[in-house]
């Protein structure tokens, strides 16, 4: 679609917003290296120990060269990179850095959507200082480095979808700007898997339709095939052109907050599981308190020995931050699973419907 004068027309939604996406580089691993400079230059794996059945939280870029990735079994990581240094996570340190970077974001705008401890979207369309989006992103990178000693990558684009892709493009310390006029070509050249919303299953399904790169979805025949997929297909038609009209949601701090533990051997004894649940609840309570958050919903996750997982959740009468209350509700939820009758490989607790201390009641109703 070209305009009469030959200049390509730009979809109107690409003129509405200026979004910055910030993502810290190798977050947990970089903090470990910062706090122990002897680790610099070495392959670092943060997560379970190499001979445990835990998983990798993250790996330094040196370890990634060997193929080590987040969520991989630690035993596999140890085989791929035997010289790697394995470190347990120190969540309190990561939460503290997360707080510091959010403080920096807030000096530029209050329109912030934190996605995880190390990642956030900022809507800087009308930022109070009247700065260009590029200037905001550069300023944040410099201040984050100065305040925390860590690098982050930034993406600047007309929407969240493209800003996230952009921040990931030139890690570490990457800086990528995608102007509205270039969005379509930029996204078109990427594989569909780069879109936040296309996972391995959708990737395969799209490949069957002949869609590997985003631009493969631009012709009318394939767009018809996609629209037959319903709402997700409609989203794909737009996303493959770099169009996304979603707003930066400022009214939640974090979607959920949790901990989980993969056991060295599968556990049948419910009393042992209760004790594990108590320590998970304590850790969750501590993490929430550090972030001055309270939670209303509690979720328990159980993975049985055959890797089948179930979750059970319920709401507390009001948003609170109490390890004891999380534990008590957790015990009730655990008894709604087959724990005690089937061996359990992993136990997790997470809390959601989070509110800041001082805010009103939490959201959501639930069964108990
Ligand atoms: P990411 O931003 O996905 O990864 P990263 O910051 O380690 O590396 P990158 O430079 O590619 O951004 O996740 C942020 C942190 O979240 C990561 O350091 C550890 C944690 N995490 C997990 O615990 N498990 C996971 O599966 C993933 C993906 C991340
Ligand atoms: Mg990151």
Short mmCIF file of C-alpha atoms and ligand atoms in Angstrom, two decimals:
data_model
loop_
_atom_site.label_atom_id
_atom_site.label_comp_id
_atom_site.label_asym_id
_atom_site.label_seq_id
_atom_site.Cartn_x
_atom_site.Cartn_y
_atom_site.Cartn_z
CA UNK A 1 0.00 0.00 0.00
CA UNK A 2 1.77 3.06 -1.28
CA UNK A 3 0.47 6.60 -1.09
CA UNK A 4 -0.07 8.61 -4.30
CA UNK A 5 3.32 10.31 -4.12
CA UNK A 6 5.15 6.98 -3.92
CA UNK A 7 6.11 7.17 -0.22
CA UNK A 8 4.96 4.06 1.63
CA UNK A 9 2.01 4.78 3.88
CA UNK A 10 2.35 3.96 7.53
CA UNK A 11 -0.38 2.25 9.53
CA UNK A 12 -2.00 4.95 11.72
CA UNK A 13 -1.46 2.96 14.94
CA UNK A 14 2.29 3.33 14.36
CA UNK A 15 1.98 7.09 14.83
CA UNK A 16 0.25 6.90 18.21
CA UNK A 17 2.91 5.91 20.72
CA UNK A 18 6.58 5.86 21.55
CA UNK A 19 7.52 2.83 23.59
CA UNK A 20 10.81 1.94 25.23
CA UNK A 21 11.47 -1.66 26.27
CA UNK A 22 14.31 -2.30 28.70
CA UNK A 23 15.71 -5.76 29.47
CA UNK A 24 18.72 -6.42 31.69
CA UNK A 25 21.53 -8.50 30.18
CA UNK A 26 22.00 -12.04 31.58
CA UNK A 27 20.35 -10.63 34.69
CA UNK A 28 21.04 -13.08 37.54
CA UNK A 29 24.45 -14.05 36.14
CA UNK A 30 25.57 -10.42 35.67
CA UNK A 31 24.72 -9.65 39.30
CA UNK A 32 26.75 -12.65 40.49
CA UNK A 33 29.73 -11.50 38.41
CA UNK A 34 29.39 -7.90 39.61
CA UNK A 35 29.42 -9.09 43.23
CA UNK A 36 32.36 -11.44 42.72
CA UNK A 37 34.73 -10.09 40.05
CA UNK A 38 36.78 -13.30 40.08
CA UNK A 39 33.93 -14.81 38.08
CA UNK A 40 34.39 -12.36 35.20
CA UNK A 41 35.12 -14.04 31.88
CA UNK A 42 34.11 -17.46 33.19
CA UNK A 43 31.02 -19.39 32.12
CA UNK A 44 28.49 -18.96 34.94
CA UNK A 45 25.28 -20.88 35.45
CA UNK A 46 22.77 -19.63 38.04
CA UNK A 47 20.24 -22.23 39.17
CA UNK A 48 20.42 -25.71 40.65
CA UNK A 49 23.68 -27.51 41.30
CA UNK A 50 25.24 -29.50 38.43
CA UNK A 51 24.40 -32.93 39.82
CA UNK A 52 20.95 -31.99 41.07
CA UNK A 53 17.70 -32.30 39.15
CA UNK A 54 17.19 -28.53 39.17
CA UNK A 55 17.10 -26.25 36.18
CA UNK A 56 19.17 -23.35 34.87
CA UNK A 57 17.71 -19.93 35.70
CA UNK A 58 20.16 -18.16 33.46
CA UNK A 59 23.69 -18.43 32.10
CA UNK A 60 26.38 -15.84 31.41
CA UNK A 61 27.11 -15.17 27.76
CA UNK A 62 30.32 -17.24 28.08
CA UNK A 63 28.23 -20.25 29.13
CA UNK A 64 25.68 -19.62 26.37
CA UNK A 65 28.46 -20.18 23.82
CA UNK A 66 28.38 -23.81 24.91
CA UNK A 67 24.64 -24.02 24.32
CA UNK A 68 23.55 -23.57 27.95
CA UNK A 69 20.09 -21.95 28.14
CA UNK A 70 17.47 -20.91 30.71
CA UNK A 71 15.12 -23.71 31.85
CA UNK A 72 17.57 -26.43 30.75
CA UNK A 73 18.27 -29.27 33.21
CA UNK A 74 21.43 -28.49 35.19
CA UNK A 75 22.80 -31.96 34.47
CA UNK A 76 22.61 -31.19 30.75
CA UNK A 77 24.24 -27.79 31.26
CA UNK A 78 27.09 -29.50 33.13
CA UNK A 79 27.61 -31.91 30.26
CA UNK A 80 27.61 -29.11 27.67
CA UNK A 81 29.95 -26.93 29.70
CA UNK A 82 31.88 -28.95 32.32
CA UNK A 83 34.04 -25.97 33.32
CA UNK A 84 31.01 -23.79 34.17
CA UNK A 85 30.73 -22.32 37.67
CA UNK A 86 27.32 -23.24 39.12
CA UNK A 87 25.83 -20.77 41.61
CA UNK A 88 22.56 -20.85 43.57
CA UNK A 89 20.27 -17.86 42.97
CA UNK A 90 20.30 -14.97 45.47
CA UNK A 91 16.82 -13.58 44.96
CA UNK A 92 17.16 -10.79 47.49
CA UNK A 93 20.00 -9.28 45.45
CA UNK A 94 17.97 -9.51 42.22
CA UNK A 95 14.92 -7.90 43.82
CA UNK A 96 17.08 -5.05 45.05
CA UNK A 97 18.46 -4.33 41.57
CA UNK A 98 14.93 -4.54 40.19
CA UNK A 99 13.86 -1.87 42.67
CA UNK A 100 16.80 0.34 41.68
CA UNK A 101 16.08 0.18 37.97
CA UNK A 102 12.38 0.90 38.54
CA UNK A 103 13.35 4.01 40.46
CA UNK A 104 15.36 5.14 37.46
CA UNK A 105 12.43 4.46 35.09
CA UNK A 106 10.18 6.55 37.32
CA UNK A 107 12.33 9.63 36.85
CA UNK A 108 11.28 9.56 33.16
CA UNK A 109 7.65 8.46 33.25
CA UNK A 110 5.00 6.95 35.48
CA UNK A 111 3.66 4.88 32.56
CA UNK A 112 5.68 1.78 33.38
CA UNK A 113 4.67 -1.86 32.91
CA UNK A 114 7.12 -4.17 34.66
CA UNK A 115 7.02 -7.61 33.06
CA UNK A 116 9.51 -9.38 35.31
CA UNK A 117 12.26 -8.38 37.69
CA UNK A 118 14.54 -7.42 34.81
CA UNK A 119 12.19 -6.18 32.12
CA UNK A 120 9.73 -3.31 31.61
CA UNK A 121 7.85 -1.33 28.99
CA UNK A 122 7.69 2.46 29.26
CA UNK A 123 5.27 4.65 27.35
CA UNK A 124 7.23 7.86 26.76
CA UNK A 125 4.91 9.42 24.15
CA UNK A 126 4.19 12.42 26.37
CA UNK A 127 6.90 12.16 29.00
CA UNK A 128 6.94 15.08 31.44
CA UNK A 129 10.42 16.26 30.41
CA UNK A 130 9.42 16.28 26.74
CA UNK A 131 12.40 14.11 25.78
CA UNK A 132 12.71 12.12 22.58
CA UNK A 133 12.19 8.40 23.20
CA UNK A 134 15.75 7.72 22.06
CA UNK A 135 17.07 10.14 24.66
CA UNK A 136 15.05 8.45 27.42
CA UNK A 137 16.38 5.02 26.44
CA UNK A 138 19.99 6.22 26.34
CA UNK A 139 19.57 8.02 29.66
CA UNK A 140 18.19 4.89 31.29
CA UNK A 141 21.05 2.74 30.01
CA UNK A 142 23.63 5.17 31.38
CA UNK A 143 21.95 5.57 34.75
CA UNK A 144 21.37 1.85 35.18
CA UNK A 145 25.07 1.26 34.56
CA UNK A 146 26.07 4.02 36.97
CA UNK A 147 23.67 3.00 39.76
CA UNK A 148 23.90 -0.79 39.52
CA UNK A 149 27.11 -1.50 37.60
CA UNK A 150 25.07 -3.60 35.17
CA UNK A 151 24.17 -3.27 31.50
CA UNK A 152 20.74 -3.43 29.95
CA UNK A 153 19.48 -3.47 26.39
CA UNK A 154 16.91 -1.04 25.02
CA UNK A 155 14.42 -1.13 22.19
CA UNK A 156 12.62 1.99 20.97
CA UNK A 157 9.60 1.56 18.71
CA UNK A 158 6.00 2.67 18.12
CA UNK A 159 4.57 -0.25 20.09
CA UNK A 160 5.29 -2.93 22.70
CA UNK A 161 5.51 -5.78 20.22
CA UNK A 162 8.29 -4.18 18.17
CA UNK A 163 10.08 -2.56 21.14
CA UNK A 164 10.53 -5.97 22.77
CA UNK A 165 11.95 -7.51 19.62
CA UNK A 166 14.25 -4.51 19.23
CA UNK A 167 15.71 -4.71 22.76
CA UNK A 168 16.65 -8.34 22.19
CA UNK A 169 18.36 -7.75 18.88
CA UNK A 170 21.83 -6.57 19.86
CA UNK A 171 22.38 -7.84 23.39
CA UNK A 172 24.34 -7.12 25.54
CA UNK A 173 24.13 -3.33 25.99
CA UNK A 174 22.11 -3.25 22.78
CA UNK A 175 20.30 -0.20 21.50
CA UNK A 176 17.87 -0.53 18.61
CA UNK A 177 15.43 2.02 17.27
CA UNK A 178 12.70 1.08 14.81
CA UNK A 179 11.04 4.08 13.20
CA UNK A 180 7.36 3.86 12.17
CA UNK A 181 8.24 3.91 8.45
CA UNK A 182 10.53 0.90 8.90
CA UNK A 183 8.39 -1.27 11.18
CA UNK A 184 6.83 -3.32 8.38
CA UNK A 185 10.12 -4.20 6.69
CA UNK A 186 11.86 -4.78 10.02
CA UNK A 187 9.24 -7.25 11.27
CA UNK A 188 8.80 -8.82 7.85
CA UNK A 189 12.39 -10.01 7.80
CA UNK A 190 12.11 -11.82 11.14
CA UNK A 191 11.04 -15.40 11.76
CA UNK A 192 7.59 -15.63 13.33
CA UNK A 193 9.16 -17.13 16.47
CA UNK A 194 10.57 -13.67 17.29
CA UNK A 195 7.04 -12.41 17.98
CA UNK A 196 6.17 -12.41 21.67
CA UNK A 197 3.13 -14.68 21.43
CA UNK A 198 4.46 -17.27 19.00
CA UNK A 199 5.88 -20.28 20.84
CA UNK A 200 7.21 -23.58 19.48
CA UNK A 201 3.74 -25.05 18.87
CA UNK A 202 2.44 -22.06 16.91
CA UNK A 203 5.76 -21.92 15.03
CA UNK A 204 5.24 -25.48 13.78
CA UNK A 205 1.63 -24.87 12.87
CA UNK A 206 2.58 -21.74 10.91
CA UNK A 207 5.37 -23.60 9.12
CA UNK A 208 2.70 -26.04 7.89
CA UNK A 209 0.91 -23.04 6.37
CA UNK A 210 4.14 -22.00 4.65
CA UNK A 211 4.76 -19.15 7.09
CA UNK A 212 8.29 -19.07 8.48
CA UNK A 213 9.15 -15.39 8.19
CA UNK A 214 6.66 -12.70 9.14
CA UNK A 215 6.50 -11.44 5.56
CA UNK A 216 5.31 -14.90 4.46
CA UNK A 217 2.00 -14.01 6.14
CA UNK A 218 1.43 -10.87 4.11
CA UNK A 219 -0.30 -12.33 1.05
CA UNK A 220 -4.06 -12.53 0.96
CA UNK A 221 -4.22 -16.32 0.63
CA UNK A 222 -2.25 -16.90 3.83
CA UNK A 223 -4.11 -14.10 5.59
CA UNK A 224 -7.32 -15.96 4.82
CA UNK A 225 -5.82 -19.14 6.28
CA UNK A 226 -4.86 -17.20 9.39
CA UNK A 227 -8.26 -15.59 9.82
CA UNK A 228 -9.72 -19.12 9.81
CA UNK A 229 -7.76 -19.65 13.05
CA UNK A 230 -9.97 -17.13 14.87
CA UNK A 231 -8.75 -14.46 17.29
CA UNK A 232 -5.17 -15.71 17.38
CA UNK A 233 -5.06 -15.68 13.59
CA UNK A 234 -6.37 -12.10 13.53
CA UNK A 235 -3.66 -11.13 15.97
CA UNK A 236 -1.04 -12.84 13.78
CA UNK A 237 -2.15 -10.97 10.66
CA UNK A 238 -1.45 -7.69 12.43
CA UNK A 239 1.60 -8.81 14.42
CA UNK A 240 3.42 -10.08 11.33
CA UNK A 241 3.15 -6.51 10.01
CA UNK A 242 4.43 -5.07 13.27
CA UNK A 243 1.02 -3.70 14.28
CA UNK A 244 0.09 -3.84 17.95
CA UNK A 245 -2.25 -1.44 19.69
CA UNK A 246 -1.84 -2.72 23.24
CA UNK A 247 -1.37 -0.19 26.00
CA UNK A 248 1.33 -0.10 28.63
CA UNK A 249 -0.54 -1.44 31.70
CA UNK A 250 0.56 0.43 34.75
CA UNK A 251 -1.87 -0.91 37.28
CA UNK A 252 -0.15 -4.09 38.25
CA UNK A 253 3.29 -4.40 39.71
CA UNK A 254 3.98 -8.03 38.91
CA UNK A 255 1.52 -10.61 37.63
CA UNK A 256 2.63 -13.18 40.13
CA UNK A 257 5.49 -14.00 42.40
CA UNK A 258 6.61 -17.47 43.33
CA UNK A 259 9.17 -20.11 44.11
CA UNK A 260 9.44 -23.74 43.24
CA UNK A 261 11.66 -26.60 44.23
CA UNK A 262 12.62 -29.72 42.29
CA UNK A 263 13.51 -32.43 44.80
CA UNK A 264 16.62 -34.60 44.68
CA UNK A 265 14.34 -37.64 44.98
CA UNK A 266 10.57 -37.81 44.49
CA UNK A 267 8.61 -37.36 47.74
CA UNK A 268 5.61 -39.42 48.84
CA UNK A 269 5.39 -38.38 52.51
CA UNK A 270 2.88 -35.55 52.92
CA UNK A 271 4.57 -34.34 56.13
CA UNK A 272 7.81 -33.82 54.22
CA UNK A 273 5.90 -31.95 51.52
CA UNK A 274 4.27 -29.76 54.17
CA UNK A 275 7.71 -28.84 55.47
CA UNK A 276 8.84 -27.96 51.93
CA UNK A 277 5.69 -25.92 51.46
CA UNK A 278 6.45 -24.00 54.64
CA UNK A 279 9.88 -23.01 53.41
CA UNK A 280 8.46 -21.98 50.02
CA UNK A 281 5.82 -19.86 51.77
CA UNK A 282 8.49 -18.20 53.88
CA UNK A 283 10.57 -17.40 50.84
CA UNK A 284 7.54 -16.00 48.96
CA UNK A 285 6.51 -13.93 51.99
CA UNK A 286 10.01 -12.52 52.31
CA UNK A 287 10.22 -11.61 48.62
CA UNK A 288 6.85 -9.87 48.71
CA UNK A 289 7.72 -7.93 51.83
CA UNK A 290 10.92 -6.68 50.21
CA UNK A 291 8.88 -5.28 47.36
CA UNK A 292 6.23 -3.85 49.73
CA UNK A 293 3.59 -6.01 48.07
CA UNK A 294 0.62 -7.99 49.36
CA UNK A 295 -1.19 -10.82 47.60
CA UNK A 296 -4.72 -12.11 47.54
CA UNK A 297 -4.43 -15.30 45.49
CA UNK A 298 -2.28 -18.31 46.36
CA UNK A 299 -1.43 -21.06 43.90
CA UNK A 300 0.22 -24.40 44.62
CA UNK A 301 1.85 -26.34 41.81
CA UNK A 302 2.63 -30.03 42.01
CA UNK A 303 4.57 -32.02 39.43
CA UNK A 304 4.26 -35.78 39.89
CA UNK A 305 6.99 -38.29 39.16
CA UNK A 306 5.65 -38.83 35.64
CA UNK A 307 6.08 -35.06 34.96
CA UNK A 308 2.32 -34.37 34.93
CA UNK A 309 1.69 -31.06 36.70
CA UNK A 310 -1.41 -29.71 38.38
CA UNK A 311 -2.12 -26.37 40.02
CA UNK A 312 -4.69 -25.50 42.68
CA UNK A 313 -5.51 -21.96 43.67
CA UNK A 314 -7.73 -19.98 45.99
CA UNK A 315 -8.15 -16.46 47.27
CA UNK A 316 -7.62 -15.08 50.73
CA UNK A 317 -10.33 -12.77 52.12
CA UNK A 318 -8.01 -9.81 51.61
CA UNK A 319 -4.59 -9.03 50.18
CA UNK A 320 -1.95 -9.79 52.81
CA UNK A 321 1.71 -10.51 53.15
CA UNK A 322 1.99 -13.34 55.67
CA UNK A 323 4.07 -16.46 55.16
CA UNK A 324 1.92 -18.21 57.76
CA UNK A 325 -1.34 -17.46 55.91
CA UNK A 326 0.18 -18.47 52.57
CA UNK A 327 1.35 -21.71 54.17
CA UNK A 328 -2.02 -22.50 55.73
CA UNK A 329 -3.91 -21.95 52.50
CA UNK A 330 -1.15 -23.81 50.65
CA UNK A 331 -1.72 -26.87 52.88
CA UNK A 332 -5.42 -26.91 51.99
CA UNK A 333 -4.60 -26.62 48.31
CA UNK A 334 -1.96 -29.35 48.51
CA UNK A 335 -4.62 -31.69 49.85
CA UNK A 336 -6.70 -31.08 46.77
CA UNK A 337 -3.95 -32.75 44.74
CA UNK A 338 -2.85 -36.36 44.82
CA UNK A 339 0.22 -35.48 46.90
CA UNK A 340 0.68 -38.17 49.54
CA UNK A 341 -0.70 -40.79 47.15
CA UNK A 342 1.56 -40.13 44.15
CA UNK A 343 5.23 -39.28 44.32
CA UNK A 344 5.97 -35.60 43.84
CA UNK A 345 8.95 -34.37 41.85
CA UNK A 346 8.42 -30.62 42.17
CA UNK A 347 6.48 -28.38 44.49
CA UNK A 348 5.81 -24.69 43.87
CA UNK A 349 3.95 -21.83 45.46
CA UNK A 350 3.10 -18.56 43.80
CA UNK A 351 0.94 -15.64 44.80
CA UNK A 352 -0.89 -13.22 42.53
CA UNK A 353 -3.54 -10.47 42.57
CA UNK A 354 -0.81 -8.28 44.00
CA UNK A 355 -1.28 -4.83 45.43
CA UNK A 356 1.17 -2.31 46.76
CA UNK A 357 1.25 -1.68 50.48
CA UNK A 358 -1.12 1.17 51.11
CA UNK A 359 -3.32 0.40 48.09
CA UNK A 360 -6.90 -0.79 48.43
CA UNK A 361 -8.19 -4.34 48.19
CA UNK A 362 -6.80 -6.84 45.71
CA UNK A 363 -8.55 -7.97 42.58
CA UNK A 364 -10.29 -11.17 41.72
CA UNK A 365 -12.67 -13.51 43.46
CA UNK A 366 -11.88 -17.11 44.08
CA UNK A 367 -13.05 -20.39 45.49
CA UNK A 368 -11.67 -21.88 48.64
P1 LIG B 1 15.67 -13.05 30.72
O1 LIG B 1 15.61 -11.57 30.52
O2 LIG B 1 14.84 -13.93 29.84
O3 LIG B 1 17.17 -13.56 30.57
P2 LIG B 1 18.53 -12.88 31.00
O4 LIG B 1 18.34 -11.52 31.55
O5 LIG B 1 19.24 -13.84 31.93
O6 LIG B 1 19.35 -12.84 29.66
P3 LIG B 1 19.16 -11.87 28.41
O7 LIG B 1 20.44 -11.08 28.33
O8 LIG B 1 18.99 -12.78 27.23
O9 LIG B 1 17.97 -11.01 28.69
O10 LIG B 1 15.29 -13.42 32.22
C1 LIG B 1 15.66 -12.59 33.30
C2 LIG B 1 16.00 -13.43 34.53
O11 LIG B 1 14.88 -14.25 34.87
C3 LIG B 1 17.15 -14.38 34.31
O12 LIG B 1 18.42 -13.78 34.57
C4 LIG B 1 16.83 -15.51 35.24
C5 LIG B 1 15.32 -15.51 35.35
N1 LIG B 1 14.77 -16.62 34.53
C6 LIG B 1 14.52 -17.85 35.15
O13 LIG B 1 14.71 -17.99 36.37
N2 LIG B 1 14.05 -18.89 34.39
C7 LIG B 1 13.82 -18.77 33.03
O14 LIG B 1 13.41 -19.74 32.36
C8 LIG B 1 14.08 -17.50 32.41
C9 LIG B 1 13.85 -17.31 30.92
C10 LIG B 1 14.55 -16.46 33.19
MG1 LIG B 2 17.14 -10.13 30.55
#
